[in-house]
Amino acid sequence: MKFIDLRSDTVTLPTPEMREAMYKAEVGDDVYGEDPTVNKLEEMAADIMGKEAALFVTSGTQGNQIAVMAHTQPGDEIILEERCHIITYEVGGIARLAGVQAKTIFGKYGFMAPEDIEAAIREENIHYPRTSLICVENTHNRAGGTVMPLDLLKRTQEVGQKYGIPIHMDGARIFNAATYLNVDVKEIAKYADSVMFCLSKGLCAPVGSMLVGTKKFIEKARKLRKMLGGGLRQAGFLAACGIVALEKMTKRLHEDHINARILAEGLSEIPGIKLDLGTVQTNIVICDISGLKMTSNELAESLYKYNIKINGSKNTIVRFVTHHGINKEDILYTIDVIKKIALR
Ligand code: TLP
């Protein structure tokens, strides 16, 4: 039975080409640096992002956590947007693993104003922690897959440089951002000292993310990855899929963006659903269904009966994510079903 799975782009399955690449992959022990396929993927990733070096990590969460640990010392403070993934969905890891505290700032569309970042940077005072990192998320997941404008990124970088504070970008969906802006991904990555991006979301690889930065940063990150149990052995089987992801799958993301737009426009016409079309820039659609007098858990349950999966919760905010496994017919069917549920 086919399900239309709009819970996340993490549900994407490896393509036939990836399965083939896995079968044929040349592998070795990556902890010894001897897996040729992992080495190739890391070189490719660094090159694509315009950075000196890259590290294959098990997940986006691991990449972000390693980055925070590598850039900071326990007791430091780091600046992040209030709804970002690191704060919302990483199990409090920055407190537990890096031992840092968070200074969160609300940013319209998920992007902190450079003046607010500057105001939040601590001056020297015996009472204060040291501000040692600024994190940005691009695209911003909980703000609706929004893309950070390049001039805002540049101004954020300038604030970091003025105070000697590095910038880490959670670029889990950085290729969606590059697709939306129609720029080379380097044009985005150049504004951050380190970037984490995911192979296992819209790009369909089964496992893995990349962390990129300077050689020195990646050396430190490699050791931290080992400490966290992320030193994989014959990881080339996974890296082989990552290579296909980077060579092929970054070029089709506009299809997901078109489908998200169709879904958003369809939903925005349903009475009881509130949706800011301005936030629908990539493959994520977030709406508020409070007007339907149901929670998102209840909507999820109703949709499941029609073979549509979304993530539910006790509140009324609903997220839909389009990806390689979703086509236009799926989207039109989903709009029809939600209309039916809303009008009943
Ligand atoms: N996001 C997942 C869930 O964790 C919420 C999703 O379904 O969207 N940064 C961003 C911006 C992300 O959206 C995610 C995954 C991650 C980091 C973490 O990646 P993984 O899941 O590989 O740890």
Coordinates of C-alpha atoms and ligand atoms in Angstrom, one line a residue:
M1 CA 0.0 0.0 0.0
K2 CA 1.5 3.3 -1.0
F3 CA 1.7 6.0 1.6
I4 CA 2.2 9.7 0.7
D5 CA 4.7 10.5 3.4
L6 CA 4.9 14.2 4.0
R7 CA 6.5 13.9 7.5
S8 CA 10.0 14.9 6.4
D9 CA 12.5 14.7 3.6
T10 CA 14.5 12.3 5.9
V11 CA 12.1 9.5 4.7
T12 CA 13.6 9.5 1.2
L13 CA 15.0 6.2 0.0
P14 CA 18.2 5.6 -1.8
T15 CA 17.9 5.6 -5.5
P16 CA 18.7 2.5 -7.7
E17 CA 22.0 4.3 -8.6
M18 CA 22.9 4.6 -5.0
R19 CA 22.2 0.9 -4.3
E20 CA 24.4 0.1 -7.3
A21 CA 27.2 2.4 -6.0
M22 CA 27.0 0.8 -2.6
Y23 CA 27.5 -2.6 -4.1
K24 CA 30.5 -1.5 -6.1
A25 CA 32.1 0.7 -3.5
E26 CA 35.8 0.3 -2.7
V27 CA 36.1 0.4 1.1
G28 CA 38.7 0.4 3.8
D29 CA 39.0 1.3 7.5
D30 CA 38.1 5.0 7.7
V31 CA 39.4 5.4 11.3
Y32 CA 42.8 4.7 9.7
G33 CA 41.9 7.1 6.9
E34 CA 42.0 4.2 4.5
D35 CA 38.5 4.2 3.0
P36 CA 39.0 5.6 -0.6
T37 CA 35.3 6.2 -1.0
V38 CA 34.9 8.2 2.2
N39 CA 38.1 10.1 1.2
K40 CA 36.7 10.9 -2.2
L41 CA 33.4 12.1 -0.7
E42 CA 35.2 14.3 1.8
E43 CA 37.3 15.9 -0.9
M44 CA 34.2 16.5 -3.1
A45 CA 32.3 18.0 -0.2
A46 CA 35.1 20.4 0.7
D47 CA 35.5 21.4 -2.9
I48 CA 31.8 22.0 -3.5
M49 CA 31.5 24.2 -0.4
G50 CA 34.8 26.0 -1.1
K51 CA 36.4 24.9 2.2
E52 CA 39.7 23.3 3.0
A53 CA 38.5 20.1 4.4
A54 CA 35.4 18.0 5.2
L55 CA 34.3 15.2 7.5
F56 CA 31.7 12.6 6.9
V57 CA 29.5 12.4 10.1
T58 CA 26.7 10.0 11.0
S59 CA 23.9 12.6 11.1
G60 CA 23.1 16.3 11.0
T61 CA 22.8 16.3 14.7
Q62 CA 26.2 14.8 15.2
G63 CA 27.7 17.4 12.7
N64 CA 26.2 20.3 14.6
Q65 CA 27.2 19.0 18.0
I66 CA 30.8 18.4 16.9
A67 CA 30.9 21.9 15.4
V68 CA 29.7 23.5 18.6
M69 CA 32.2 21.5 20.6
A70 CA 35.1 22.3 18.2
H71 CA 34.4 26.1 18.2
T72 CA 33.8 26.5 22.0
Q73 CA 35.1 25.8 25.5
P74 CA 32.8 24.6 28.3
G75 CA 31.2 27.6 30.1
D76 CA 31.0 29.8 26.9
E77 CA 27.9 31.3 25.5
I78 CA 26.7 30.9 21.9
I79 CA 24.1 32.8 20.0
L80 CA 21.4 31.0 18.1
E81 CA 17.9 31.7 16.7
E82 CA 15.2 30.7 19.1
R83 CA 13.5 28.1 16.9
C84 CA 16.6 26.6 15.4
H85 CA 17.2 22.8 15.2
I86 CA 20.2 22.9 17.6
I87 CA 17.9 24.4 20.3
T88 CA 14.7 22.6 19.4
Y89 CA 15.6 19.1 18.3
E90 CA 19.1 18.1 19.5
V91 CA 18.1 16.8 23.0
G92 CA 19.9 19.7 24.8
G93 CA 23.2 18.4 23.4
I94 CA 25.0 21.7 23.5
A95 CA 24.5 21.9 27.2
R96 CA 25.5 18.3 27.8
L97 CA 28.2 17.7 25.3
A98 CA 29.8 21.1 24.7
G99 CA 28.9 22.5 28.1
V100 CA 27.9 25.9 26.7
Q101 CA 24.9 28.0 27.4
A102 CA 22.6 29.4 24.7
K103 CA 21.7 33.0 24.1
T104 CA 18.6 32.8 21.9
I105 CA 17.2 35.6 19.7
F106 CA 14.0 35.5 17.8
G107 CA 14.5 36.2 14.1
K108 CA 11.7 37.0 11.5
Y109 CA 11.6 34.1 9.1
G110 CA 14.2 32.4 11.4
F111 CA 17.0 34.9 10.7
M112 CA 18.5 37.0 13.5
A113 CA 19.0 40.6 12.8
P114 CA 22.8 41.5 12.8
E115 CA 22.1 44.4 15.2
D116 CA 20.4 41.9 17.6
I117 CA 23.4 39.5 17.3
E118 CA 25.8 42.4 18.0
A119 CA 23.8 43.5 21.0
A120 CA 23.9 40.0 22.4
I121 CA 27.7 39.6 22.2
R122 CA 29.1 39.8 25.7
E123 CA 31.7 42.4 26.6
E124 CA 34.5 41.7 28.9
N125 CA 33.2 41.6 32.5
I126 CA 34.1 39.4 35.4
H127 CA 30.5 38.2 35.6
Y128 CA 30.0 37.2 32.0
P129 CA 30.7 34.1 29.9
R130 CA 32.6 34.4 26.7
T131 CA 30.6 34.6 23.5
S132 CA 32.4 32.1 21.3
L133 CA 30.0 31.2 18.4
I134 CA 27.1 32.4 16.3
C135 CA 25.0 29.7 14.7
V136 CA 22.7 30.3 11.7
E137 CA 20.3 27.8 10.1
N138 CA 19.8 27.9 6.3
T139 CA 17.2 26.9 5.2
H140 CA 15.4 27.5 8.5
N141 CA 13.3 24.4 9.2
R142 CA 10.8 25.6 11.8
A143 CA 10.3 29.0 10.1
G144 CA 9.1 27.1 7.0
G145 CA 12.2 26.3 5.0
T146 CA 13.0 29.9 4.6
V147 CA 16.2 31.0 2.8
M148 CA 18.6 33.5 4.4
P149 CA 19.2 36.4 2.1
L150 CA 22.9 36.7 1.1
D151 CA 23.2 40.3 2.2
L152 CA 21.9 39.3 5.7
L153 CA 24.5 36.5 5.8
K154 CA 27.2 39.0 4.8
R155 CA 26.2 41.4 7.6
T156 CA 26.1 38.5 10.1
Q157 CA 29.6 37.5 9.0
E158 CA 30.8 41.1 9.4
V159 CA 29.5 41.2 13.0
G160 CA 31.3 37.9 13.7
Q161 CA 34.5 39.2 12.2
K162 CA 34.3 42.5 14.2
Y163 CA 34.4 40.5 17.4
G164 CA 36.5 37.6 16.3
I165 CA 33.6 35.1 16.7
P166 CA 33.2 32.3 14.2
I167 CA 29.9 31.4 12.4
H168 CA 28.6 27.9 12.1
M169 CA 25.9 27.3 9.6
D170 CA 23.4 24.5 10.1
G171 CA 23.0 24.0 6.3
A172 CA 21.1 20.7 6.6
R173 CA 19.2 21.9 3.5
I174 CA 21.8 24.3 2.0
F175 CA 21.2 22.9 -1.5
N176 CA 17.6 23.9 -1.2
A177 CA 18.7 27.4 -0.3
A178 CA 21.1 27.5 -3.3
T179 CA 18.4 26.3 -5.6
Y180 CA 16.0 29.0 -4.4
L181 CA 18.6 31.7 -4.8
N182 CA 19.9 30.2 -8.0
V183 CA 23.5 30.5 -6.9
D184 CA 26.4 28.2 -6.5
V185 CA 26.3 26.7 -2.9
K186 CA 29.8 28.2 -2.3
E187 CA 28.2 31.7 -2.5
I188 CA 26.3 30.7 0.7
A189 CA 29.0 28.7 2.4
K190 CA 31.6 31.5 2.1
Y191 CA 29.8 33.5 4.8
A192 CA 30.4 30.8 7.5
D193 CA 33.5 29.3 9.1
S194 CA 31.9 25.9 9.3
V195 CA 28.9 24.4 7.5
M196 CA 27.0 21.2 8.3
F197 CA 24.9 19.8 5.4
C198 CA 22.9 16.6 5.1
L199 CA 23.1 13.9 2.4
S200 CA 20.2 12.0 3.9
K201 CA 17.3 14.5 3.4
G202 CA 16.2 15.8 0.0
L203 CA 19.4 14.3 -1.5
C204 CA 18.2 10.7 -0.8
A205 CA 21.3 9.1 0.7
P206 CA 20.4 6.6 3.4
V207 CA 22.7 7.9 6.1
G208 CA 25.1 10.8 6.7
S209 CA 26.0 14.4 6.8
M210 CA 29.1 16.5 6.1
L211 CA 30.9 19.0 8.2
V212 CA 33.2 21.4 6.3
G213 CA 35.7 24.1 7.4
T214 CA 39.4 24.8 7.7
K215 CA 41.9 21.8 7.9
K216 CA 42.6 22.7 11.5
F217 CA 38.9 22.7 12.4
I218 CA 38.2 19.4 10.7
E219 CA 41.2 17.8 12.4
K220 CA 39.7 18.7 15.8
A221 CA 36.2 17.6 14.6
R222 CA 37.6 14.2 13.5
K223 CA 38.8 13.6 17.0
L224 CA 35.5 14.7 18.6
R225 CA 33.6 12.5 16.2
K226 CA 35.7 9.5 17.4
M227 CA 34.9 10.5 21.0
L228 CA 31.2 10.5 20.2
G229 CA 31.5 7.0 18.7
G230 CA 31.1 8.2 15.2
G231 CA 34.4 6.8 13.9
L232 CA 33.0 4.4 11.3
R233 CA 35.0 1.6 9.7
Q234 CA 34.0 0.6 6.1
A235 CA 31.8 3.6 5.8
G236 CA 32.5 3.8 2.0
F237 CA 29.3 1.9 1.4
L238 CA 27.5 4.9 2.8
A239 CA 29.8 7.5 1.3
A240 CA 29.2 6.0 -2.1
C241 CA 25.5 7.1 -1.8
G242 CA 26.7 10.5 -0.7
I243 CA 28.7 10.9 -3.9
V244 CA 25.7 10.1 -6.0
A245 CA 23.7 12.5 -3.8
L246 CA 26.2 15.3 -4.6
E247 CA 26.6 14.5 -8.2
K248 CA 22.9 13.9 -9.1
M249 CA 20.4 14.8 -6.5
T250 CA 21.2 18.4 -5.9
K251 CA 20.0 19.2 -9.4
R252 CA 16.3 18.2 -8.9
L253 CA 15.4 20.0 -5.7
H254 CA 13.4 22.7 -7.7
E255 CA 10.8 19.9 -8.3
D256 CA 10.2 19.6 -4.5
H257 CA 9.9 23.4 -4.3
I258 CA 7.3 23.5 -7.0
N259 CA 5.3 20.8 -5.2
A260 CA 5.5 22.6 -1.9
R261 CA 4.2 25.8 -3.6
I262 CA 1.2 23.9 -5.1
L263 CA 0.5 22.4 -1.7
A264 CA 0.8 25.8 0.1
E265 CA -1.5 27.6 -2.4
G266 CA -4.1 24.8 -2.2
L267 CA -4.0 24.8 1.6
S268 CA -4.2 28.5 1.9
E269 CA -7.6 28.5 0.2
I270 CA -9.1 26.1 2.7
P271 CA -11.1 27.9 5.4
G272 CA -9.7 27.4 8.8
I273 CA -6.1 27.0 7.7
K274 CA -3.7 29.9 8.2
L275 CA -0.5 30.0 6.1
D276 CA 2.0 32.7 5.3
L277 CA 2.8 32.0 1.6
G278 CA 5.9 34.3 2.0
T279 CA 7.6 31.5 4.1
V280 CA 7.1 28.9 1.4
Q281 CA 10.4 29.2 -0.5
T282 CA 11.7 25.7 -0.6
N283 CA 10.3 22.2 0.3
I284 CA 8.6 22.9 3.6
V285 CA 5.1 24.1 4.2
I286 CA 4.0 25.1 7.7
C287 CA 0.5 26.1 8.5
D288 CA -1.8 26.7 11.5
I289 CA -5.0 24.6 11.6
S290 CA -6.5 26.1 14.7
G291 CA -9.5 27.3 12.6
L292 CA -10.3 23.6 11.9
K293 CA -10.9 23.1 15.6
M294 CA -8.5 20.1 15.7
T295 CA -5.0 19.5 16.8
S296 CA -2.3 18.4 14.4
N297 CA -2.4 14.9 16.1
E298 CA -6.0 14.7 15.1
L299 CA -5.4 15.8 11.6
A300 CA -2.5 13.3 11.4
E301 CA -4.9 10.5 12.5
S302 CA -7.5 11.5 9.9
L303 CA -5.0 11.8 7.1
Y304 CA -3.5 8.4 7.9
K305 CA -6.9 6.8 7.0
Y306 CA -6.3 8.2 3.5
N307 CA -2.8 6.9 3.3
I308 CA -1.2 10.3 4.0
K309 CA 1.4 10.6 6.8
I310 CA 2.3 13.8 8.6
N311 CA 3.8 14.4 12.0
G312 CA 1.3 15.2 14.7
S313 CA 1.6 17.1 18.0
K314 CA -0.7 18.4 20.7
N315 CA -0.7 21.9 19.1
T316 CA -2.2 23.2 15.9
I317 CA 1.0 23.8 13.8
V318 CA 1.4 21.4 10.9
R319 CA 4.5 20.8 8.7
F320 CA 4.5 19.2 5.3
V321 CA 7.8 18.4 3.6
T322 CA 8.0 17.5 -0.1
H323 CA 10.8 15.3 -1.5
H324 CA 11.9 12.8 -4.1
G325 CA 9.2 10.4 -3.1
I326 CA 6.3 12.9 -3.7
N327 CA 4.9 13.9 -7.0
K328 CA 2.3 16.4 -8.2
E329 CA -0.6 13.9 -8.1
D330 CA 0.2 13.1 -4.4
I331 CA 0.0 16.8 -3.7
L332 CA -3.3 17.3 -5.4
Y333 CA -4.7 14.3 -3.7
T334 CA -3.5 15.6 -0.3
I335 CA -5.1 19.0 -0.9
D336 CA -8.4 17.3 -1.8
V337 CA -8.4 15.1 1.3
I338 CA -7.6 18.0 3.6
K339 CA -10.5 20.0 2.0
K340 CA -12.8 17.1 2.7
I341 CA -11.7 16.8 6.3
A342 CA -12.0 20.6 6.8
L343 CA -15.5 20.9 5.4
R344 CA -17.0 18.0 7.2
Ligands
TLP1 N1 15.5 17.6 11.0 C1 14.5 16.6 11.1 C2 14.0 16.4 12.5 O1 15.1 16.3 13.4 C3 13.2 17.5 13.0 C4 13.4 16.9 10.1 O2 12.5 16.0 10.0 O3 13.3 18.0 9.6 N2 19.4 20.6 11.1 C5 18.2 20.8 10.5 C6 17.9 22.2 10.0 C7 17.3 19.7 10.4 O4 16.2 20.0 9.9 C8 17.8 18.5 10.8 C9 16.8 17.3 10.8 C10 19.0 18.3 11.4 C11 19.9 19.4 11.5 C12 19.5 17.0 12.0 O5 19.7 16.1 11.0 P1 19.7 14.5 11.4 O6 18.3 14.1 11.4 O7 20.5 13.9 10.4 O8 20.3 14.4 12.8

